[in-house]
XYZ file of C-alpha atoms in Angstrom:
609
model
C 133.670 93.458 111.035
C 130.251 91.998 110.739
C 127.193 93.998 111.066
C 123.389 92.994 111.011
C 121.366 96.091 109.995
C 118.244 95.608 107.864
C 117.578 97.647 104.832
C 115.353 100.710 104.957
C 111.901 101.149 103.551
C 110.304 104.114 102.089
C 108.157 105.641 99.463
C 109.543 105.054 95.997
C 112.911 103.449 95.547
C 115.814 103.339 93.101
C 118.636 101.036 92.238
C 121.724 101.931 90.157
C 124.715 99.633 89.027
C 127.963 100.244 87.178
C 130.051 97.543 85.294
C 133.546 98.137 83.669
C 132.297 96.723 80.364
C 128.793 95.961 78.628
C 126.979 93.430 80.463
C 124.149 91.297 78.580
C 122.369 90.614 81.821
C 122.003 94.123 82.869
C 118.324 94.327 82.014
C 117.760 91.257 84.220
C 119.645 92.823 87.119
C 117.560 95.908 86.993
C 114.427 94.039 86.696
C 115.312 91.823 89.667
C 116.243 95.053 91.738
C 112.806 96.437 90.610
C 111.116 93.452 92.072
C 112.789 93.769 95.489
C 111.805 97.517 95.495
C 108.126 96.796 94.321
C 106.927 97.212 97.923
C 107.950 100.775 97.677
C 105.741 101.947 95.018
C 103.649 100.499 92.091
C 102.258 103.618 90.450
C 105.018 103.930 87.656
C 108.212 102.204 86.831
C 111.219 102.988 84.669
C 114.682 102.147 83.677
C 117.728 104.197 82.058
C 120.196 101.935 80.511
C 123.605 102.976 79.044
C 126.071 101.126 76.646
C 129.775 101.728 76.346
C 129.313 103.167 72.704
C 127.201 106.365 74.330
C 123.841 105.024 73.563
C 121.065 105.173 76.141
C 117.392 104.420 76.462
C 114.812 105.555 78.972
C 112.010 103.259 79.247
C 109.272 104.138 81.741
C 105.395 104.195 82.161
C 102.490 103.975 84.518
C 102.246 100.714 86.070
C 103.776 97.999 88.341
C 107.315 96.726 87.682
C 105.833 93.652 86.155
C 103.675 95.436 83.697
C 106.215 98.004 82.472
C 109.004 95.464 82.253
C 106.942 93.218 80.020
C 105.822 96.310 77.923
C 109.458 97.315 77.213
C 111.208 93.883 77.499
C 113.429 94.865 80.157
C 114.873 91.277 80.366
C 116.528 91.697 76.901
C 118.419 94.777 77.482
C 122.247 95.198 77.731
C 124.598 97.875 78.832
C 127.207 98.710 81.453
C 125.271 100.979 83.699
C 121.731 101.428 84.579
C 118.961 102.928 86.919
C 115.629 101.542 87.829
C 113.179 103.651 89.823
C 109.678 102.541 91.217
C 107.489 105.284 92.122
C 104.713 106.142 94.743
C 103.116 109.148 93.657
C 103.214 112.361 95.626
C 104.207 115.389 93.446
C 102.690 114.664 90.164
C 100.046 112.337 89.154
C 100.884 108.736 88.044
C 101.645 109.422 84.351
C 104.457 108.623 81.933
C 105.818 112.097 82.119
C 105.988 112.006 85.935
C 107.540 108.534 85.832
C 111.318 108.384 86.649
C 114.346 108.522 85.555
C 114.416 112.019 84.158
C 116.470 113.664 81.764
C 117.961 117.183 81.402
C 117.051 119.834 78.623
C 120.353 119.438 77.134
C 120.279 115.599 77.349
C 123.456 115.239 79.379
C 122.048 114.135 82.815
C 119.724 111.302 83.790
C 118.598 110.540 87.233
C 115.830 109.585 89.632
C 115.088 110.053 93.316
C 112.814 109.044 96.194
C 111.549 111.215 99.062
C 109.616 114.482 98.834
C 111.030 118.025 97.663
C 108.575 120.224 99.365
C 109.282 123.404 97.576
C 108.517 121.706 94.160
C 105.869 124.163 93.197
C 108.200 127.022 93.715
C 111.036 125.448 91.669
C 108.565 124.747 88.826
C 108.114 128.409 88.361
C 111.429 129.059 88.748
C 112.888 126.479 86.283
C 110.128 127.589 83.628
C 111.190 131.262 84.071
C 114.843 130.190 83.379
C 113.690 128.532 80.019
C 113.531 124.865 81.016
C 111.186 122.322 79.020
C 109.633 120.467 81.917
C 107.886 117.346 80.919
C 105.883 116.872 83.944
C 105.321 118.082 87.750
C 107.269 115.333 89.592
C 109.793 116.608 92.149
C 112.460 114.149 90.825
C 112.443 116.142 87.545
C 113.181 119.390 89.286
C 116.349 117.933 90.696
C 117.675 117.003 87.429
C 117.062 120.587 85.994
C 118.671 122.250 88.887
C 121.591 119.997 88.548
C 121.813 121.156 84.906
C 121.746 124.773 85.838
C 124.245 124.488 88.404
C 126.557 122.173 86.020
C 126.366 125.117 83.714
C 127.682 127.497 86.379
C 130.418 125.283 88.265
C 131.473 122.762 85.412
C 131.320 119.684 87.465
C 128.943 117.323 89.179
C 130.257 117.530 92.557
C 130.039 121.179 92.805
C 126.566 121.108 91.085
C 125.242 118.616 93.759
C 126.428 120.673 96.629
C 124.710 123.787 95.242
C 121.587 121.793 94.393
C 121.315 120.775 97.971
C 121.107 124.382 98.852
C 118.077 124.978 96.729
C 116.056 121.799 97.562
C 113.717 121.462 100.684
C 112.701 118.338 102.103
C 113.936 114.707 102.671
C 115.096 112.728 99.832
C 117.749 110.518 98.138
C 118.699 110.462 94.468
C 121.054 108.919 91.828
C 122.243 110.651 88.887
C 124.861 110.066 86.052
C 126.140 112.088 83.237
C 125.550 110.159 80.022
C 129.017 110.406 78.704
C 130.934 109.640 82.080
C 131.673 106.319 83.466
C 130.588 107.055 86.838
C 127.482 107.758 89.075
C 126.547 109.762 91.793
C 124.087 109.389 94.766
C 122.855 111.786 97.453
C 121.258 111.181 100.883
C 119.469 113.719 102.729
C 116.900 111.779 104.793
C 116.006 108.694 102.795
C 117.790 105.409 103.083
C 120.827 104.624 100.715
C 123.173 101.664 100.523
C 126.222 100.962 98.463
C 127.362 97.585 97.759
C 130.813 96.682 96.504
C 130.635 93.483 94.300
C 133.126 91.578 92.384
C 133.980 93.779 89.435
C 130.906 96.274 89.918
C 129.471 98.673 92.350
C 125.806 98.891 92.709
C 123.560 101.426 94.989
C 119.933 101.338 96.185
C 117.420 102.602 98.311
C 116.881 99.033 99.582
C 119.411 96.795 101.259
C 118.012 93.489 99.825
C 118.499 94.541 96.406
C 122.091 95.103 97.246
C 122.442 91.645 99.081
C 121.419 90.011 95.898
C 124.997 90.952 94.758
C 127.331 91.371 97.549
C 127.542 91.204 101.364
C 129.782 94.186 101.424
C 127.607 96.926 102.304
C 128.241 100.674 103.075
C 125.157 102.705 104.549
C 125.424 106.388 103.119
C 124.623 108.734 106.053
C 122.660 111.992 106.009
C 124.223 114.956 104.226
C 126.576 112.802 102.317
C 126.694 111.944 98.687
C 129.147 109.117 96.942
C 130.785 108.992 93.503
C 131.138 105.681 92.254
C 132.674 103.734 89.252
C 132.718 99.981 88.647
C 135.695 99.495 91.088
C 136.064 102.540 93.231
C 133.972 105.119 95.355
C 134.240 108.279 97.257
C 132.091 109.637 99.934
C 132.127 113.371 100.458
C 130.256 115.946 102.588
C 127.041 117.379 101.177
C 127.645 120.671 103.040
C 131.390 121.465 102.077
C 132.664 118.615 99.688
C 135.080 116.944 102.187
C 136.019 113.498 101.541
C 134.828 111.117 104.255
C 136.593 107.835 104.819
C 134.643 104.700 105.506
C 134.748 101.199 104.547
C 132.064 98.631 103.596
C 131.475 96.001 106.088
C 129.704 92.373 105.933
C 126.133 92.141 106.215
C 125.177 88.883 107.765
C 121.470 89.032 106.707
C 120.650 86.122 104.505
C 118.686 86.840 101.031
C 117.308 83.191 101.577
C 115.638 84.245 104.498
C 113.218 86.583 102.636
C 112.121 84.165 99.968
C 108.383 83.310 100.056
C 108.890 79.552 100.344
C 105.590 77.582 100.572
C 103.368 80.504 101.725
C 100.875 82.360 99.326
C 101.812 85.827 100.569
C 104.577 87.592 102.533
C 102.005 88.692 105.038
C 101.063 85.068 105.726
C 104.866 84.102 106.135
C 105.616 86.930 108.428
C 102.683 86.263 110.490
C 103.780 82.775 111.022
C 107.330 84.069 111.681
C 106.219 85.935 114.721
C 106.686 83.180 117.400
C 110.388 82.771 116.171
C 111.136 86.497 115.786
C 109.557 87.003 119.360
C 111.912 84.405 120.912
C 114.850 85.902 119.145
C 113.768 89.401 120.537
C 113.974 87.944 124.042
C 117.320 86.254 123.463
C 118.564 89.698 122.153
C 117.151 91.603 125.055
C 118.982 89.585 127.642
C 122.506 90.286 125.952
C 121.726 93.764 124.736
C 123.222 96.253 127.020
C 121.179 99.013 125.363
C 117.896 97.626 126.877
C 119.542 98.009 130.513
C 120.606 101.569 129.703
C 117.137 102.393 128.509
C 115.600 101.300 131.854
C 118.091 103.347 133.859
C 117.202 106.490 131.880
C 113.363 105.912 132.037
C 113.570 105.520 135.851
C 115.304 108.870 135.988
C 113.168 110.682 133.510
C 111.003 113.744 134.314
C 108.450 112.870 131.801
C 108.274 110.105 129.377
C 106.933 110.749 125.924
C 106.232 107.940 122.919
C 105.741 108.651 119.281
C 104.929 106.588 116.418
C 102.963 106.509 113.190
C 100.361 104.085 112.326
C 101.015 100.630 113.737
C 103.906 101.977 115.631
C 101.831 104.531 117.348
C 99.389 101.705 118.353
C 102.511 99.837 119.952
C 103.370 102.961 121.834
C 99.787 103.453 123.019
C 99.891 99.924 124.233
C 103.139 100.562 125.996
C 101.178 103.363 128.058
C 99.081 100.678 129.532
C 102.014 98.547 130.381
C 103.757 101.319 132.278
C 100.520 102.565 134.210
C 99.266 99.120 135.113
C 102.602 97.536 136.100
C 104.257 100.728 137.531
C 101.749 103.336 138.262
C 103.909 105.570 135.788
C 102.149 108.120 133.531
C 103.498 108.112 129.905
C 102.302 110.228 127.031
C 101.949 108.540 123.792
C 100.786 110.555 120.697
C 100.829 110.579 116.993
C 104.137 111.601 115.791
C 102.681 114.007 113.479
C 101.030 115.548 116.480
C 103.712 115.561 118.938
C 105.209 119.024 118.244
C 101.970 120.756 118.277
C 100.531 118.818 121.374
C 103.597 118.752 123.669
C 106.255 121.180 121.992
C 105.799 123.844 124.802
C 105.775 121.215 127.567
C 109.087 119.758 126.925
C 111.535 119.966 129.782
C 115.304 119.099 130.258
C 115.545 115.477 131.642
C 112.567 114.238 129.546
C 112.710 110.944 127.625
C 111.209 110.506 124.101
C 110.544 106.814 122.914
C 110.386 107.052 119.232
C 108.953 104.099 117.473
C 109.489 103.264 113.737
C 109.864 99.789 112.104
C 111.856 101.566 109.191
C 113.614 104.232 111.057
C 112.874 106.556 108.126
C 109.245 107.769 108.933
C 109.197 111.424 108.364
C 106.686 112.226 111.221
C 108.771 110.460 113.614
C 112.147 112.221 112.557
C 110.377 115.622 112.824
C 109.475 114.852 116.362
C 113.027 113.451 117.198
C 114.786 116.535 115.602
C 112.667 118.925 117.453
C 113.167 117.161 120.802
C 116.919 117.122 120.330
C 117.085 120.709 119.248
C 114.827 122.097 122.215
C 115.534 120.058 125.347
C 118.603 118.263 126.984
C 116.845 114.812 127.034
C 117.229 111.352 125.834
C 115.842 109.771 122.734
C 115.254 106.048 122.653
C 114.793 104.585 119.393
C 112.603 101.404 119.084
C 113.533 100.494 115.482
C 113.809 97.334 113.135
C 116.333 98.823 110.912
C 119.601 99.430 112.349
C 121.027 101.234 109.446
C 118.271 103.805 109.552
C 118.109 107.463 110.353
C 116.512 106.977 113.601
C 119.046 104.425 114.598
C 121.719 106.993 114.083
C 119.894 109.809 115.633
C 118.835 108.156 118.804
C 120.831 108.171 121.901
C 119.771 104.555 122.717
C 118.739 101.997 120.132
C 116.388 99.127 121.097
C 116.317 96.837 117.898
C 113.257 94.975 117.500
C 115.106 92.098 115.519
C 112.150 91.238 113.508
C 114.368 90.602 110.310
C 113.142 92.045 106.913
C 109.306 92.736 106.690
C 108.166 92.626 102.836
C 104.600 92.990 103.220
C 103.307 96.540 103.465
C 100.951 95.712 106.345
C 103.119 95.541 109.526
C 102.717 92.135 111.341
C 105.704 90.599 113.255
C 107.280 93.930 113.619
C 104.236 95.325 115.627
C 104.135 92.166 117.826
C 107.904 92.646 118.605
C 107.361 96.353 119.309
C 104.774 95.265 121.690
C 107.213 92.777 123.319
C 109.669 95.753 123.663
C 107.277 97.795 125.628
C 106.209 94.941 127.829
C 109.821 94.307 128.798
C 110.551 97.868 129.568
C 107.545 98.238 131.853
C 108.467 94.704 133.555
C 111.953 95.629 134.292
C 110.950 99.146 135.453
C 109.045 97.310 137.968
C 112.451 96.260 139.530
C 111.417 92.683 140.088
C 113.463 91.166 137.215
C 110.781 88.785 136.635
C 110.089 88.696 132.660
C 108.176 85.413 132.635
C 104.987 87.170 131.110
C 107.494 87.838 128.077
C 109.048 84.582 128.015
C 105.843 82.549 127.578
C 104.836 84.545 124.695
C 106.564 82.502 121.787
C 104.947 79.339 122.569
C 101.626 80.996 123.134
C 101.780 82.817 119.982
C 102.677 79.646 118.140
C 100.023 77.465 119.772
C 97.337 80.299 118.899
C 98.363 80.330 115.335
C 98.144 76.408 115.016
C 95.043 75.898 117.025
C 92.874 78.875 115.955
C 93.793 79.269 112.435
C 90.786 77.158 111.169
C 88.344 78.972 113.276
C 89.646 82.345 112.189
C 89.415 81.141 108.628
C 85.626 80.150 108.921
C 85.106 83.759 110.501
C 87.047 85.171 107.465
C 84.744 83.319 105.167
C 81.704 84.796 106.788
C 83.063 88.357 106.744
C 84.750 88.477 103.417
C 81.964 90.606 101.845
C 81.453 93.350 104.488
C 81.931 97.062 103.876
C 81.892 98.168 107.291
C 82.934 96.925 110.796
C 83.821 98.117 114.337
C 86.441 96.778 116.627
C 85.887 97.717 120.221
C 88.534 97.351 123.028
C 88.415 98.192 126.727
C 91.509 99.365 128.553
C 94.442 97.797 127.426
C 92.721 96.213 124.544
C 91.889 99.635 122.898
C 95.199 100.052 121.063
C 94.795 96.606 119.501
C 91.248 97.496 118.438
C 92.743 100.399 116.547
C 95.439 98.350 115.080
C 93.079 95.656 114.015
C 90.854 98.298 112.248
C 94.092 99.746 110.509
C 94.829 96.222 109.235
C 91.384 95.754 107.889
C 91.581 99.249 106.172
C 94.917 98.214 104.503
C 94.218 94.777 103.512
C 90.277 94.877 102.742
C 89.904 98.629 101.670
C 86.783 98.980 103.953
C 85.456 101.251 106.569
C 86.926 99.708 109.797
C 86.719 101.801 113.078
C 88.721 100.776 116.166
C 87.134 102.440 119.225
C 87.298 102.258 123.155
C 84.404 100.162 123.746
C 82.673 102.429 126.228
C 82.594 105.338 123.660
C 80.437 103.249 121.338
C 77.163 104.015 122.978
C 77.944 107.651 122.520
C 76.819 107.998 118.993
C 78.204 105.259 117.081
C 75.626 102.580 118.320
C 73.359 104.266 115.792
C 75.037 102.499 112.998
C 74.051 98.918 114.226
C 71.598 97.029 112.417
C 70.611 93.453 112.159
C 74.066 91.282 111.702
C 76.103 94.320 111.700
C 79.696 92.940 112.654
C 81.373 94.069 115.799
C 84.382 92.604 117.195
C 84.985 92.897 121.070
C 88.322 92.601 122.538
C 88.760 91.628 126.231
C 90.820 90.612 129.245
C 89.256 88.453 131.867
C 89.903 91.546 134.446
C 87.433 93.668 132.119
C 84.867 90.909 131.416
C 82.032 92.655 133.364
C 82.553 95.691 131.430
C 82.595 94.215 128.139
C 79.699 92.158 128.880
C 77.573 95.227 129.306
C 78.984 96.678 126.165
C 78.099 93.330 124.272
C 74.582 93.610 125.583
C 74.258 97.050 123.974
C 74.837 95.630 120.710
C 73.157 92.289 121.127
C 69.723 94.137 121.808
C 70.203 95.926 118.507
C 70.700 92.722 116.689
C 74.493 93.209 115.836
C 76.814 90.283 115.229
C 79.134 89.834 118.164
C 82.568 88.563 117.521
C 84.757 88.292 120.820
C 88.412 87.594 121.290
C 89.323 86.894 124.834
C 90.674 84.199 127.203
C 88.687 81.181 127.737
C 85.428 82.351 129.450
C 82.063 80.476 129.415
C 80.073 83.618 129.880
C 81.825 85.683 127.075
C 81.632 82.538 124.772
C 77.745 82.189 125.410
C 76.871 85.719 124.638
C 78.907 86.026 121.555
C 77.879 84.844 118.162
C 81.490 83.817 117.263
C 84.261 83.386 120.194
C 87.900 83.134 119.382
C 89.637 82.106 122.459
C 93.172 83.684 123.453
C 94.257 80.607 125.243
C 94.689 81.182 128.886
C 96.443 84.571 128.370
C 96.806 87.061 131.370
C 95.973 90.631 131.235
C 99.340 91.528 129.755
C 99.608 88.847 127.020
C 96.100 89.202 125.855
C 96.685 92.212 123.696
C 99.372 90.442 121.870
C 97.516 87.394 121.142
C 94.574 89.412 120.194
C 96.785 91.446 117.922
C 98.030 88.347 115.985
C 94.594 87.134 115.879
C 93.267 90.338 114.150
C 96.155 90.142 111.595
C 95.251 86.531 110.666
C 91.716 87.522 110.347
C 92.564 90.558 108.006
C 94.643 88.568 105.988
C 92.365 85.671 105.448
C 89.561 88.098 104.615
C 91.766 90.034 102.177
C 92.672 86.852 100.119
C 89.044 85.549 100.113
C 88.018 88.698 98.608
C 90.588 88.732 95.976
C 92.928 91.425 97.422
C 96.893 91.242 97.302
C 97.603 91.994 101.091
C 101.394 92.429 100.179
C 100.641 95.425 98.140
C 97.601 97.321 99.213
C 96.375 100.328 96.945
C 97.637 103.721 97.623
C 100.011 103.035 100.506
C 103.664 102.266 100.860
C 105.694 100.618 103.468
C 106.991 103.742 105.068
C 106.058 107.265 104.695
C 108.995 109.568 104.286
C 107.093 112.790 103.489
C 105.136 115.069 105.872
């Protein structure tokens, strides 16, 4: 059977591999996997490497995979099994002691994790009282010492893993090995995990792409499962009772060649330019994918429709509310996933529908909302997700794939545009006319916009590259795009950028405007009169007005810089403005010396509360 899921993303990441004999290229293999995992964390990096003679090394430190690998000469290392981990710091500051992998007190067990153990502080006290010598305060270290305790009690790793699960609180995955045994174990409880069966060895990772460098025979490990594996065999077992679970690897058709940088400077640039092609692919899939028809039927019968997402995915959901309202007169409720339970938890009814949006399918806040909904009402969860092997894809009743393929750069670009496309399709089909021409014209419009307007946006980026503050204002359907554009500038430029509803700017924030203070206005032609009024409020205070809107002589005349959104209509204008702001943020970033693919302090997906 051939499958086409895309690998999960998350905070931190690890990769483990085991051969039947010493391999001179083991260090190179671990280093390559670390490069694949680099978008998941760049606070610390580390490897554990083992040879057949019983020797081992743990080489770890603060810094990127490139820095730490060079310091310890990873490329020269050999052995028969190894682990690499990259960390995005949560519990424990970025330090050598908090970097992973970790080793137990008796120097028998070594392992690494990703995710979050929320009872870490209690475990630290408990383990210290039990006499453990803790090197740091990282939650991954606590796992190793708890396994050590449980091994002492039960005498074997399988029982220790099951008992350790009872003592841990949170969402996580980890990999562990006993130094003297030719096998590894890995556990999944919330964070993505994939096993790959290659020719003569087995590897396992948080990230699918690092597996596909070795084999296309892939097995996703599911929640509440753990796997024991050697160089040529594996067993999956329940994390609850230890019973064996029989499941075979399947062929994954994702081509690793598709995710090479090619002639582009950064993955963010590449992924923006891939958007027209990916949007067209989305339309093709929608036409053939019965899940979309099922979703329409469910939505038309829903008592209430809720939409949740985090960050960029929330902005796509928020745009979806305008599509449903303007096309169908249907009220939908979009909120931050983190606020869903607090805001709507007591309002949910049987027959409600929850649309959960997450490019990775592993976002913890989204998972919390889905779990609460499924536990408390008899309703339907629709997952809008890019990663078909993810937790959300498995927990949703209906899965709507955004088919954007892998997205390496931390700032979301093509995945956001395709999420918007999904919501536009749902709203158009809900209308019942069957006319999706607004959707079908988008790939060509996106392609032309990138080709024609990139030089104009590049000039604007040159003007704005040194700013420290900016406001992006949108009216009506453009408001979610204003928020998303501001988020992109925060991610890429590290500046204060605020996306606001344009009518609200006069209620206080107008005080910030000074001579040449930059403000970007987003407008449809339908909202032109309102935006002109809001522009004048800024122009009279000498602010610099930049406008993204369809061709219009009045708007062009009143603006200091005008970026035309071709002849886009009311429903396509937000999508074109979205990619325009992605381009602007990217170009500003590289002109100011930033690496847009790896913004500081953040990770591709947040798998903690």
